[in-house]
Amino acid sequence: MRVLVIGSGAREHALCVALQADPAVTALACAPGNAGTAAVAEPHPVDAADPVAVAALATAWSADLVVVGPEVPLVAGVADAVREAGVACFGPGAQAAQIEGSKAFAKHVMTAAGVPTAQAWPVGTEAELHTALDEVAALNAPGSPYVVKDDGLAAGKGVVVTPDRDAALAHGLAVLEGGHPVLVEEYLDGPEVSLFAVTDGTTVLPLLPAQDHKRRDDGDGGPNTGGMGAYAPLPWAPDGLVDEVLARVLQPTVDEMARRGEPFSGLLYAGLALTSRGVRVVEFNARFGDPETEVVLPLLRTPLAGLLHAAATGTLADHPPLEWADGAAVVVVVAAPGYPASPRTGSPITGADGEGVLHAGTRLAADGTVHSAGGRVLAVTAVGTDLADARRVAYERVAGVRLDGAHWRTDIGLAALEGRIGV
Ligand code: AMP
Ligand code: GLY
C-alpha cells in the first residue's frame, strides 16, 4: 500500500513512524512534511490546504491511501477532492469537518444526539455578550471562571478561561471585532481527557485515552497553547470510561452525522471533561490531536495503515479488535522562545535526530542542518514500562536537544504519577 500523509507537524511525524512500521506499507510520502518526516517518508512540496493540489499529488504519486493530518485542509475540502479523484482518504469531508470548524455546529449535533456538553450562549453583539456573561455567572458555581471562545478555527488558542469579568469581556469584544462569532460557555470542572476514535461513518473504534497539557507553564500556568505535552494511558481514569464515552458520546455523534447526511469518517477526537456532574464534551476535533497522537500511536500494536484504510473504505466492521502494548508513553514539547504569542523561528537545532525525537516545526537548511520553523519545534517521546519510566526517559531525551532559548514543561504526567488527579 502506498500511503501519502498530508501535513508537517509532530502528529504527521508520529503517523509516518507508525505507518512505516506496518508491513503492508510499500511506499510512504509526507507532504509538505518537515526535516523529521523527510527521514522516514518522501517529501513532496504541496500547499496542504489546496484540495486541487493535494488530489493532483495523490494521483501523480499513485497513492492507495491519503491520510490528512491537520484540520485546515479537512475544513477546506481536501478529503472530498482526494475521494473525487478516486483515491481512498482517511479524514472527513468539509461538511463533516465542521464538527471542529464550527463550535456552534458541534453544539447542534450534540444537542440532537443527546451528547452531554457545557451549556453555551452564541453571541453576535456586545449587548448579547454582556447578557451571556451575566447568565453564565448565575449558572456557574460562585467564583468559577468565565469561558469565552472564538467560534472559528483557533487551535485551542481562541479560548479564554478567566475569573476576571473584564478580561472575559475584552476577549469577547476582540473576537467580535475580528468578525467572528463568540461562544460563552458554562465552566466545566474536573480533569480533561482526549479520547480518539477511528470511524468509517458507522463503526467506531476508540483508541487509548490520553491527557494533554494545554497551558504553557508548569503547574498549568501561563497562556493556552496547542499542547505542551501528553501521556497515555491514564492511570487515574475510572473503570469503564472508554465504554461509557463510546456509548454516550462517540457512537451517538457518528450516528447523528450519518442521519444528517454528513457522515463523519476519519478520526473523531472527543475532548472531554470528567466533571463532578459526569462526563461532558468540551470540544470535538476532526483529526488526530497533537501532541496526544505522539503517545497513543507508539502504544498501538495493530498495524496502522490497515486500520486507517479500513476506515477510509467503510470496512471497519470487519476489522479485528485493536491491540495495545503494556506500559505508558510520554511526550514533551520543546517550544521556540516566545511561543505561543510570538515564537522566534529560524534557529539551528542539534540533537533533533535523537531516539524518540519527533519534529513539529522544523526545516532542513541548505547546508543540511535542522532549523526551527514553528512555535512547537520538537515533540520528544518515550515509551516506558510505566508512567514514571516513560517520563524519566523522555526527559533524558529532552536533555539531548539544543535550541537557543527553547522552553518546555518539566511536569508532563507528574500530577498523574503523584496521584493528584481524580474524578
Ligand atoms: P477548545 O478550543 O474548545 O478546545 O478549548 C481549549 C481549552 O480551554 C480546553 O482544553 C479547556 O482547557 C478550556 N476550556 C474550554 N471550554 C471549557 C469549559 N466550558 N470549561 C472549562 N474549561 C474549558
Ligand atoms: N492537543 C490539542 C489538539 O490537538 O487540539
CSV table of C-alpha atoms and ligand atoms in Angstrom, one decimal:
chain,number,residue,atom,x,y,z
A,1,MET,CA,0.0,0.0,0.0
A,2,ARG,CA,1.3,3.4,-1.0
A,3,VAL,CA,0.4,5.9,1.7
A,4,LEU,CA,0.6,9.7,1.4
A,5,VAL,CA,0.4,11.7,4.7
A,6,ILE,CA,-0.6,15.4,4.4
A,7,GLY,CA,0.7,17.9,7.0
A,8,SER,CA,4.0,19.0,8.5
A,9,GLY,CA,3.9,18.6,12.3
A,10,ALA,CA,4.8,16.1,15.0
A,11,ARG,CA,1.5,14.5,14.6
A,12,GLU,CA,2.3,13.7,11.0
A,13,HIS,CA,5.8,12.6,12.0
A,14,ALA,CA,4.2,10.2,14.5
A,15,LEU,CA,1.8,9.0,11.8
A,16,CYS,CA,4.7,8.3,9.4
A,17,VAL,CA,6.7,6.4,12.0
A,18,ALA,CA,3.7,4.2,12.8
A,19,LEU,CA,2.8,3.7,9.1
A,20,GLN,CA,6.3,2.8,8.2
A,21,ALA,CA,6.2,0.0,10.8
A,22,ASP,CA,3.2,-1.6,9.1
A,23,PRO,CA,4.5,-4.3,6.7
A,24,ALA,CA,1.6,-3.6,4.3
A,25,VAL,CA,3.1,-0.2,3.5
A,26,THR,CA,5.3,-0.4,0.5
A,27,ALA,CA,5.9,3.4,0.0
A,28,LEU,CA,5.4,6.4,2.2
A,29,ALA,CA,5.3,10.1,1.5
A,30,CYS,CA,4.6,13.1,3.6
A,31,ALA,CA,3.7,16.4,2.0
A,32,PRO,CA,4.9,19.0,2.6
A,33,GLY,CA,6.5,17.4,5.7
A,34,ASN,CA,9.4,18.7,7.8
A,35,ALA,CA,13.0,17.8,8.4
A,36,GLY,CA,12.0,14.9,10.6
A,37,THR,CA,9.4,13.3,8.3
A,38,ALA,CA,11.8,13.5,5.4
A,39,ALA,CA,13.9,10.8,7.1
A,40,VAL,CA,11.1,8.3,7.0
A,41,ALA,CA,8.8,9.5,4.2
A,42,GLU,CA,9.4,11.0,0.7
A,43,PRO,CA,8.9,14.8,0.9
A,44,HIS,CA,6.8,16.5,-1.7
A,45,PRO,CA,6.1,20.2,-1.8
A,46,VAL,CA,2.4,20.9,-1.7
A,47,ASP,CA,0.0,23.5,-0.3
A,48,ALA,CA,-1.7,21.2,2.2
A,49,ALA,CA,-4.8,23.4,2.2
A,50,ASP,CA,-5.3,23.3,-1.5
A,51,PRO,CA,-7.7,20.5,-2.4
A,52,VAL,CA,-6.9,20.5,-6.1
A,53,ALA,CA,-3.1,20.4,-5.5
A,54,VAL,CA,-3.4,17.6,-2.9
A,55,ALA,CA,-5.7,15.5,-5.2
A,56,ALA,CA,-3.2,16.0,-8.1
A,57,LEU,CA,-0.3,14.9,-5.9
A,58,ALA,CA,-2.2,11.8,-4.7
A,59,THR,CA,-3.0,10.8,-8.3
A,60,ALA,CA,0.5,11.6,-9.6
A,61,TRP,CA,2.2,9.6,-6.8
A,62,SER,CA,-0.3,6.7,-7.3
A,63,ALA,CA,-1.4,6.8,-3.6
A,64,ASP,CA,-3.6,4.0,-2.4
A,65,LEU,CA,-4.4,5.9,0.8
A,66,VAL,CA,-4.2,9.6,1.8
A,67,VAL,CA,-4.1,10.4,5.5
A,68,VAL,CA,-4.9,14.1,6.2
A,69,GLY,CA,-3.4,15.3,9.5
A,70,PRO,CA,-4.4,18.8,10.2
A,71,GLU,CA,-7.9,20.5,10.4
A,72,VAL,CA,-7.3,23.3,8.0
A,73,PRO,CA,-7.1,21.0,4.9
A,74,LEU,CA,-10.1,19.0,6.1
A,75,VAL,CA,-12.2,22.1,6.5
A,76,ALA,CA,-11.0,23.3,3.1
A,77,GLY,CA,-12.3,20.1,1.4
A,78,VAL,CA,-9.1,18.2,0.8
A,79,ALA,CA,-10.6,14.8,1.7
A,80,ASP,CA,-13.5,15.4,-0.7
A,81,ALA,CA,-11.2,16.3,-3.5
A,82,VAL,CA,-9.0,13.2,-2.9
A,83,ARG,CA,-12.0,10.9,-2.9
A,84,GLU,CA,-13.4,12.6,-6.0
A,85,ALA,CA,-10.1,11.7,-7.7
A,86,GLY,CA,-10.8,8.1,-6.8
A,87,VAL,CA,-8.2,7.7,-4.0
A,88,ALA,CA,-9.1,6.3,-0.6
A,89,CYS,CA,-8.8,9.1,2.0
A,90,PHE,CA,-8.7,9.0,5.8
A,91,GLY,CA,-10.4,12.1,7.0
A,92,PRO,CA,-13.8,13.7,6.9
A,93,GLY,CA,-15.1,15.9,4.1
A,94,ALA,CA,-15.5,19.6,4.5
A,95,GLN,CA,-19.1,19.4,5.8
A,96,ALA,CA,-18.4,16.8,8.4
A,97,ALA,CA,-15.2,18.6,9.5
A,98,GLN,CA,-17.5,21.4,10.6
A,99,ILE,CA,-17.8,19.4,13.9
A,100,GLU,CA,-14.4,21.0,14.6
A,101,GLY,CA,-14.6,24.1,12.3
A,102,SER,CA,-17.7,25.5,13.9
A,103,LYS,CA,-18.3,25.2,17.6
A,104,ALA,CA,-21.9,26.2,17.1
A,105,PHE,CA,-22.4,23.4,14.6
A,106,ALA,CA,-20.9,20.9,17.1
A,107,LYS,CA,-23.3,22.1,19.7
A,108,HIS,CA,-26.2,21.5,17.4
A,109,VAL,CA,-25.1,17.9,16.7
A,110,MET,CA,-24.5,17.2,20.4
A,111,THR,CA,-28.0,18.6,21.2
A,112,ALA,CA,-29.6,16.5,18.6
A,113,ALA,CA,-27.7,13.4,19.6
A,114,GLY,CA,-28.2,13.9,23.4
A,115,VAL,CA,-24.5,14.1,24.0
A,116,PRO,CA,-23.6,15.7,27.3
A,117,THR,CA,-21.7,19.1,27.0
A,118,ALA,CA,-21.4,22.5,28.5
A,119,GLN,CA,-24.4,24.9,28.1
A,120,ALA,CA,-23.5,27.6,25.6
A,121,TRP,CA,-24.6,31.1,24.6
A,122,PRO,CA,-23.8,32.1,20.9
A,123,VAL,CA,-23.1,35.8,20.9
A,124,GLY,CA,-23.0,38.2,17.9
A,125,THR,CA,-23.2,41.6,19.5
A,126,GLU,CA,-21.7,43.5,22.5
A,127,ALA,CA,-25.1,43.6,24.2
A,128,GLU,CA,-25.5,39.8,23.8
A,129,LEU,CA,-22.1,39.4,25.3
A,130,HIS,CA,-23.0,41.3,28.5
A,131,THR,CA,-26.2,39.3,28.9
A,132,ALA,CA,-24.4,35.9,28.3
A,133,LEU,CA,-21.7,36.8,30.9
A,134,ASP,CA,-24.4,37.6,33.4
A,135,GLU,CA,-26.4,34.5,32.7
A,136,VAL,CA,-23.4,32.1,32.8
A,137,ALA,CA,-22.2,33.7,36.1
A,138,ALA,CA,-25.6,32.9,37.6
A,139,LEU,CA,-25.4,29.3,36.4
A,140,ASN,CA,-21.8,28.5,37.4
A,141,ALA,CA,-20.7,27.7,40.9
A,142,PRO,CA,-19.7,31.0,42.7
A,143,GLY,CA,-16.2,32.2,41.7
A,144,SER,CA,-16.0,29.9,38.7
A,145,PRO,CA,-14.1,31.2,35.7
A,146,TYR,CA,-15.7,32.6,32.6
A,147,VAL,CA,-15.2,30.6,29.3
A,148,VAL,CA,-15.2,32.8,26.2
A,149,LYS,CA,-14.5,31.2,22.8
A,150,ASP,CA,-13.8,32.3,19.2
A,151,ASP,CA,-16.2,30.3,17.1
A,152,GLY,CA,-13.8,29.5,14.4
A,153,LEU,CA,-10.6,27.6,13.9
A,154,ALA,CA,-8.1,28.7,16.5
A,155,ALA,CA,-6.2,25.5,17.5
A,156,GLY,CA,-7.1,25.9,21.2
A,157,LYS,CA,-5.7,29.5,21.1
A,158,GLY,CA,-9.1,31.2,20.7
A,159,VAL,CA,-10.3,30.3,24.2
A,160,VAL,CA,-10.0,32.4,27.3
A,161,VAL,CA,-10.8,30.9,30.7
A,162,THR,CA,-10.7,33.6,33.4
A,163,PRO,CA,-12.3,34.6,36.6
A,164,ASP,CA,-12.0,38.2,35.6
A,165,ARG,CA,-15.2,39.5,34.0
A,166,ASP,CA,-13.4,42.4,32.4
A,167,ALA,CA,-10.8,40.1,30.7
A,168,ALA,CA,-13.6,37.8,29.6
A,169,LEU,CA,-15.5,40.8,28.1
A,170,ALA,CA,-12.3,42.2,26.4
A,171,HIS,CA,-11.6,38.8,24.7
A,172,GLY,CA,-15.2,38.5,23.5
A,173,LEU,CA,-15.1,42.0,22.1
A,174,ALA,CA,-11.8,41.4,20.4
A,175,VAL,CA,-13.2,38.3,18.7
A,176,LEU,CA,-16.4,40.1,17.6
A,177,GLU,CA,-14.2,43.0,16.2
A,178,GLY,CA,-12.3,40.3,14.3
A,179,GLY,CA,-15.6,39.4,12.6
A,180,HIS,CA,-16.0,36.0,14.3
A,181,PRO,CA,-19.0,34.9,16.4
A,182,VAL,CA,-18.4,34.2,20.1
A,183,LEU,CA,-19.5,31.4,22.3
A,184,VAL,CA,-19.8,31.9,26.1
A,185,GLU,CA,-19.8,28.6,27.9
A,186,GLU,CA,-20.7,27.1,31.3
A,187,TYR,CA,-17.4,26.3,33.2
A,188,LEU,CA,-16.6,22.6,33.3
A,189,ASP,CA,-14.7,21.5,36.4
A,190,GLY,CA,-12.7,18.2,36.6
A,191,PRO,CA,-9.8,16.7,34.7
A,192,GLU,CA,-9.6,16.7,30.9
A,193,VAL,CA,-9.3,13.6,28.7
A,194,SER,CA,-8.6,13.3,25.0
A,195,LEU,CA,-10.3,10.2,23.5
A,196,PHE,CA,-9.7,9.5,19.8
A,197,ALA,CA,-11.9,7.2,17.8
A,198,VAL,CA,-11.3,5.8,14.3
A,199,THR,CA,-14.6,5.6,12.4
A,200,ASP,CA,-15.8,4.9,8.9
A,201,GLY,CA,-19.1,6.8,9.5
A,202,THR,CA,-20.8,3.8,11.0
A,203,THR,CA,-18.5,1.6,13.1
A,204,VAL,CA,-16.5,3.4,15.9
A,205,LEU,CA,-13.2,2.1,17.3
A,206,PRO,CA,-12.0,4.1,20.3
A,207,LEU,CA,-8.2,4.4,20.9
A,208,LEU,CA,-6.5,4.8,24.3
A,209,PRO,CA,-7.4,7.8,26.4
A,210,ALA,CA,-4.6,10.4,26.8
A,211,GLN,CA,-4.2,13.7,28.6
A,212,ASP,CA,-2.8,16.9,27.0
A,213,HIS,CA,-1.2,19.8,29.0
A,214,LYS,CA,-2.6,22.9,27.3
A,215,ARG,CA,-1.0,25.6,29.4
A,216,ARG,CA,2.5,26.9,28.6
A,217,ASP,CA,4.0,26.6,32.1
A,218,ASP,CA,4.5,24.1,34.9
A,219,GLY,CA,1.5,23.7,37.2
A,220,ASP,CA,-0.9,24.8,34.4
A,221,GLY,CA,0.2,28.4,34.5
A,222,GLY,CA,0.6,30.8,31.6
A,223,PRO,CA,-1.5,31.0,28.4
A,224,ASN,CA,-3.2,28.2,26.5
A,225,THR,CA,-1.1,26.6,23.7
A,226,GLY,CA,-1.7,24.0,21.1
A,227,GLY,CA,-0.4,21.5,23.7
A,228,MET,CA,2.9,21.3,25.6
A,229,GLY,CA,3.0,17.5,26.3
A,230,ALA,CA,0.9,14.5,26.9
A,231,TYR,CA,0.8,11.0,28.4
A,232,ALA,CA,-1.2,7.8,27.9
A,233,PRO,CA,-2.8,5.8,29.2
A,234,LEU,CA,-4.5,7.5,32.2
A,235,PRO,CA,-3.8,5.6,35.4
A,236,TRP,CA,-6.5,7.5,37.2
A,237,ALA,CA,-9.3,7.1,34.6
A,238,PRO,CA,-12.4,5.5,36.1
A,239,ASP,CA,-13.1,1.9,35.0
A,240,GLY,CA,-15.4,1.7,32.0
A,241,LEU,CA,-14.6,5.3,30.9
A,242,VAL,CA,-13.9,4.3,27.2
A,243,ASP,CA,-17.1,2.2,27.0
A,244,GLU,CA,-19.1,5.0,28.5
A,245,VAL,CA,-17.8,7.6,26.1
A,246,LEU,CA,-18.3,5.3,23.2
A,247,ALA,CA,-21.9,4.7,24.2
A,248,ARG,CA,-22.8,8.3,25.3
A,249,VAL,CA,-20.6,10.4,23.1
A,250,LEU,CA,-18.8,8.8,20.1
A,251,GLN,CA,-21.4,6.4,18.7
A,252,PRO,CA,-24.4,8.9,19.1
A,253,THR,CA,-22.4,11.6,17.4
A,254,VAL,CA,-21.3,9.4,14.4
A,255,ASP,CA,-24.9,8.2,14.1
A,256,GLU,CA,-26.3,11.8,14.2
A,257,MET,CA,-23.8,12.9,11.5
A,258,ALA,CA,-24.9,10.0,9.3
A,259,ARG,CA,-28.6,10.8,9.9
A,260,ARG,CA,-27.9,14.4,8.7
A,261,GLY,CA,-26.4,13.1,5.5
A,262,GLU,CA,-23.0,14.3,6.5
A,263,PRO,CA,-21.3,11.0,7.6
A,264,PHE,CA,-18.1,11.5,9.5
A,265,SER,CA,-15.3,9.2,8.6
A,266,GLY,CA,-11.8,9.6,9.9
A,267,LEU,CA,-10.6,10.4,13.3
A,268,LEU,CA,-13.2,11.8,15.8
A,269,TYR,CA,-11.4,13.4,18.7
A,270,ALA,CA,-13.5,13.9,21.8
A,271,GLY,CA,-12.1,16.5,24.2
A,272,LEU,CA,-13.8,15.6,27.5
A,273,ALA,CA,-14.1,17.0,31.0
A,274,LEU,CA,-14.8,14.5,33.8
A,275,THR,CA,-16.8,16.9,35.9
A,276,SER,CA,-18.5,16.5,39.2
A,277,ARG,CA,-21.7,16.1,37.2
A,278,GLY,CA,-20.4,13.5,34.9
A,279,VAL,CA,-18.6,13.3,31.5
A,280,ARG,CA,-19.0,16.4,29.3
A,281,VAL,CA,-17.7,17.1,25.9
A,282,VAL,CA,-15.5,20.2,25.8
A,283,GLU,CA,-15.0,20.1,22.1
A,284,PHE,CA,-14.8,17.8,19.1
A,285,ASN,CA,-11.9,17.8,16.7
A,286,ALA,CA,-12.0,16.2,13.2
A,287,ARG,CA,-8.4,14.8,13.3
A,288,PHE,CA,-5.7,13.3,15.4
A,289,GLY,CA,-4.7,15.5,18.3
A,290,ASP,CA,-1.3,16.9,18.7
A,291,PRO,CA,0.6,16.1,20.9
A,292,GLU,CA,-1.6,13.2,22.1
A,293,THR,CA,-1.0,11.2,18.9
A,294,GLU,CA,2.6,11.1,19.7
A,295,VAL,CA,1.8,9.0,22.9
A,296,VAL,CA,-1.2,7.0,21.6
A,297,LEU,CA,0.3,5.6,18.3
A,298,PRO,CA,3.5,4.2,19.9
A,299,LEU,CA,1.3,2.0,22.1
A,300,LEU,CA,-0.8,0.7,19.3
A,301,ARG,CA,0.2,-2.8,18.2
A,302,THR,CA,-2.4,-3.1,15.4
A,303,PRO,CA,-0.9,-2.1,12.1
A,304,LEU,CA,-1.9,1.5,11.4
A,305,ALA,CA,-2.2,1.5,7.6
A,306,GLY,CA,-4.7,-1.3,7.6
A,307,LEU,CA,-6.8,0.4,10.3
A,308,LEU,CA,-6.9,3.7,8.5
A,309,HIS,CA,-7.6,2.1,5.2
A,310,ALA,CA,-10.5,0.2,6.6
A,311,ALA,CA,-11.9,3.4,8.0
A,312,ALA,CA,-11.4,5.1,4.6
A,313,THR,CA,-13.1,2.3,2.7
A,314,GLY,CA,-16.1,1.7,5.0
A,315,THR,CA,-14.9,-1.8,6.2
A,316,LEU,CA,-14.2,-1.1,9.9
A,317,ALA,CA,-16.9,-3.6,11.0
A,318,ASP,CA,-14.7,-6.4,9.7
A,319,HIS,CA,-11.6,-5.1,11.4
A,320,PRO,CA,-10.1,-7.1,14.3
A,321,PRO,CA,-10.2,-5.5,17.7
A,322,LEU,CA,-7.3,-3.1,18.4
A,323,GLU,CA,-4.3,-4.4,20.3
A,324,TRP,CA,-2.2,-2.3,22.7
A,325,ALA,CA,1.2,-2.5,24.2
A,326,ASP,CA,1.6,-2.6,28.0
A,327,GLY,CA,3.3,0.3,29.6
A,328,ALA,CA,3.0,4.1,29.1
A,329,ALA,CA,4.1,6.8,26.8
A,330,VAL,CA,5.1,10.4,27.4
A,331,VAL,CA,5.7,13.3,25.0
A,332,VAL,CA,7.3,16.6,26.0
A,333,VAL,CA,7.0,19.5,23.5
A,334,VAL,CA,10.1,21.7,23.1
A,335,ALA,CA,8.9,25.1,22.1
A,336,ALA,CA,10.6,28.1,20.5
A,337,PRO,CA,11.3,31.2,22.6
A,338,GLY,CA,8.2,33.4,22.6
A,339,TYR,CA,5.7,30.6,22.0
A,340,PRO,CA,2.7,30.8,21.9
A,341,ALA,CA,2.4,34.6,21.5
A,342,SER,CA,5.3,35.3,19.0
A,343,PRO,CA,7.6,32.4,18.5
A,344,ARG,CA,11.1,33.1,17.2
A,345,THR,CA,12.0,30.7,14.3
A,346,GLY,CA,15.0,30.1,12.1
A,347,SER,CA,17.4,29.0,14.8
A,348,PRO,CA,19.7,25.9,14.5
A,349,ILE,CA,18.8,22.8,16.5
A,350,THR,CA,21.1,20.0,17.5
A,351,GLY,CA,20.1,16.6,18.8
A,352,ALA,CA,17.0,16.6,16.7
A,353,ASP,CA,17.8,13.2,15.3
A,354,GLY,CA,17.9,11.5,18.7
A,355,GLU,CA,15.8,8.5,19.5
A,356,GLY,CA,12.1,9.3,20.1
A,357,VAL,CA,12.5,12.9,18.9
A,358,LEU,CA,9.7,13.8,16.5
A,359,HIS,CA,9.8,17.0,14.6
A,360,ALA,CA,7.0,19.6,14.9
A,361,GLY,CA,8.2,22.9,13.4
A,362,THR,CA,11.5,22.2,11.7
A,363,ARG,CA,13.0,22.5,8.2
A,364,LEU,CA,16.2,21.4,6.6
A,365,ALA,CA,18.5,24.3,5.8
A,366,ALA,CA,20.5,24.3,2.5
A,367,ASP,CA,23.6,23.2,4.4
A,368,GLY,CA,21.8,20.1,5.8
A,369,THR,CA,21.3,21.4,9.3
A,370,VAL,CA,17.9,21.4,11.0
A,371,HIS,CA,16.4,24.8,11.9
A,372,SER,CA,13.3,25.8,13.9
A,373,ALA,CA,10.3,26.7,11.7
A,374,GLY,CA,7.4,26.9,14.1
A,375,GLY,CA,6.2,27.6,17.7
A,376,ARG,CA,6.2,23.9,18.7
A,377,VAL,CA,9.6,22.7,17.4
A,378,LEU,CA,10.1,19.2,18.6
A,379,ALA,CA,8.0,16.6,20.4
A,380,VAL,CA,10.3,14.3,22.4
A,381,THR,CA,8.7,10.9,23.1
A,382,ALA,CA,9.4,7.8,25.1
A,383,VAL,CA,7.6,4.6,25.8
A,384,GLY,CA,8.3,3.0,29.2
A,385,THR,CA,7.3,0.2,31.4
A,386,ASP,CA,5.1,2.6,33.3
A,387,LEU,CA,4.5,6.4,33.5
A,388,ALA,CA,7.5,7.0,35.8
A,389,ASP,CA,9.8,5.2,33.4
A,390,ALA,CA,8.4,6.9,30.3
A,391,ARG,CA,8.8,10.3,32.0
A,392,ARG,CA,12.3,9.6,33.0
A,393,VAL,CA,13.4,8.5,29.5
A,394,ALA,CA,11.5,11.4,27.8
A,395,TYR,CA,13.3,14.0,29.9
A,396,GLU,CA,16.7,12.3,29.4
A,397,ARG,CA,16.0,12.7,25.7
A,398,VAL,CA,14.9,16.3,26.1
A,399,ALA,CA,18.3,17.0,27.7
A,400,GLY,CA,20.0,15.8,24.5
A,401,VAL,CA,18.4,18.5,22.4
A,402,ARG,CA,19.8,22.1,21.9
A,403,LEU,CA,17.8,25.0,20.7
A,404,ASP,CA,18.7,28.5,21.8
A,405,GLY,CA,16.0,29.9,24.2
A,406,ALA,CA,13.8,26.8,24.0
A,407,HIS,CA,11.3,26.1,26.7
A,408,TRP,CA,9.3,23.1,27.8
A,409,ARG,CA,7.3,21.9,30.8
A,410,THR,CA,9.0,19.8,33.3
A,411,ASP,CA,5.8,18.3,34.8
A,412,ILE,CA,4.3,16.4,31.9
A,413,GLY,CA,2.4,13.4,33.6
A,414,LEU,CA,3.6,14.4,37.0
A,415,ALA,CA,0.3,15.1,38.6
A,416,ALA,CA,-1.0,11.7,37.4
A,417,LEU,CA,2.1,10.0,38.7
A,418,GLU,CA,1.8,11.6,42.1
A,419,GLY,CA,-1.9,10.7,42.3
A,420,ARG,CA,-3.0,14.3,42.2
A,421,ILE,CA,-5.7,13.8,39.6
A,422,GLY,CA,-9.0,12.4,40.5
A,423,VAL,CA,-12.6,12.5,39.4
B,1,AMP,P1,-11.2,24.4,23.0
B,1,AMP,O1,-10.6,25.3,22.0
B,1,AMP,O2,-12.7,24.4,23.0
B,1,AMP,O3,-10.6,23.1,22.9
B,1,AMP,O4,-10.7,24.9,24.4
B,1,AMP,C1,-9.4,24.9,24.8
B,1,AMP,C2,-9.2,24.7,26.3
B,1,AMP,O5,-10.0,25.7,27.0
B,1,AMP,C3,-9.8,23.4,26.7
B,1,AMP,O6,-9.0,22.3,26.5
B,1,AMP,C4,-10.0,23.6,28.2
B,1,AMP,O7,-8.8,23.6,28.9
B,1,AMP,C5,-10.5,25.0,28.2
B,1,AMP,N1,-12.0,25.0,28.1
B,1,AMP,C6,-12.7,25.1,27.0
B,1,AMP,N2,-14.0,25.1,27.3
B,1,AMP,C7,-14.1,25.0,28.6
B,1,AMP,C8,-15.2,24.9,29.6
B,1,AMP,N3,-16.5,25.0,29.2
B,1,AMP,N4,-15.0,24.9,30.9
B,1,AMP,C9,-13.7,24.8,31.3
B,1,AMP,N5,-12.6,24.9,30.5
B,1,AMP,C10,-12.8,25.0,29.2
B,2,GLY,N1,-3.9,18.7,21.7
B,2,GLY,C1,-5.0,19.5,21.3
B,2,GLY,C2,-5.4,19.5,19.9
B,2,GLY,O1,-4.8,18.7,19.1
B,2,GLY,O2,-6.3,20.2,19.5
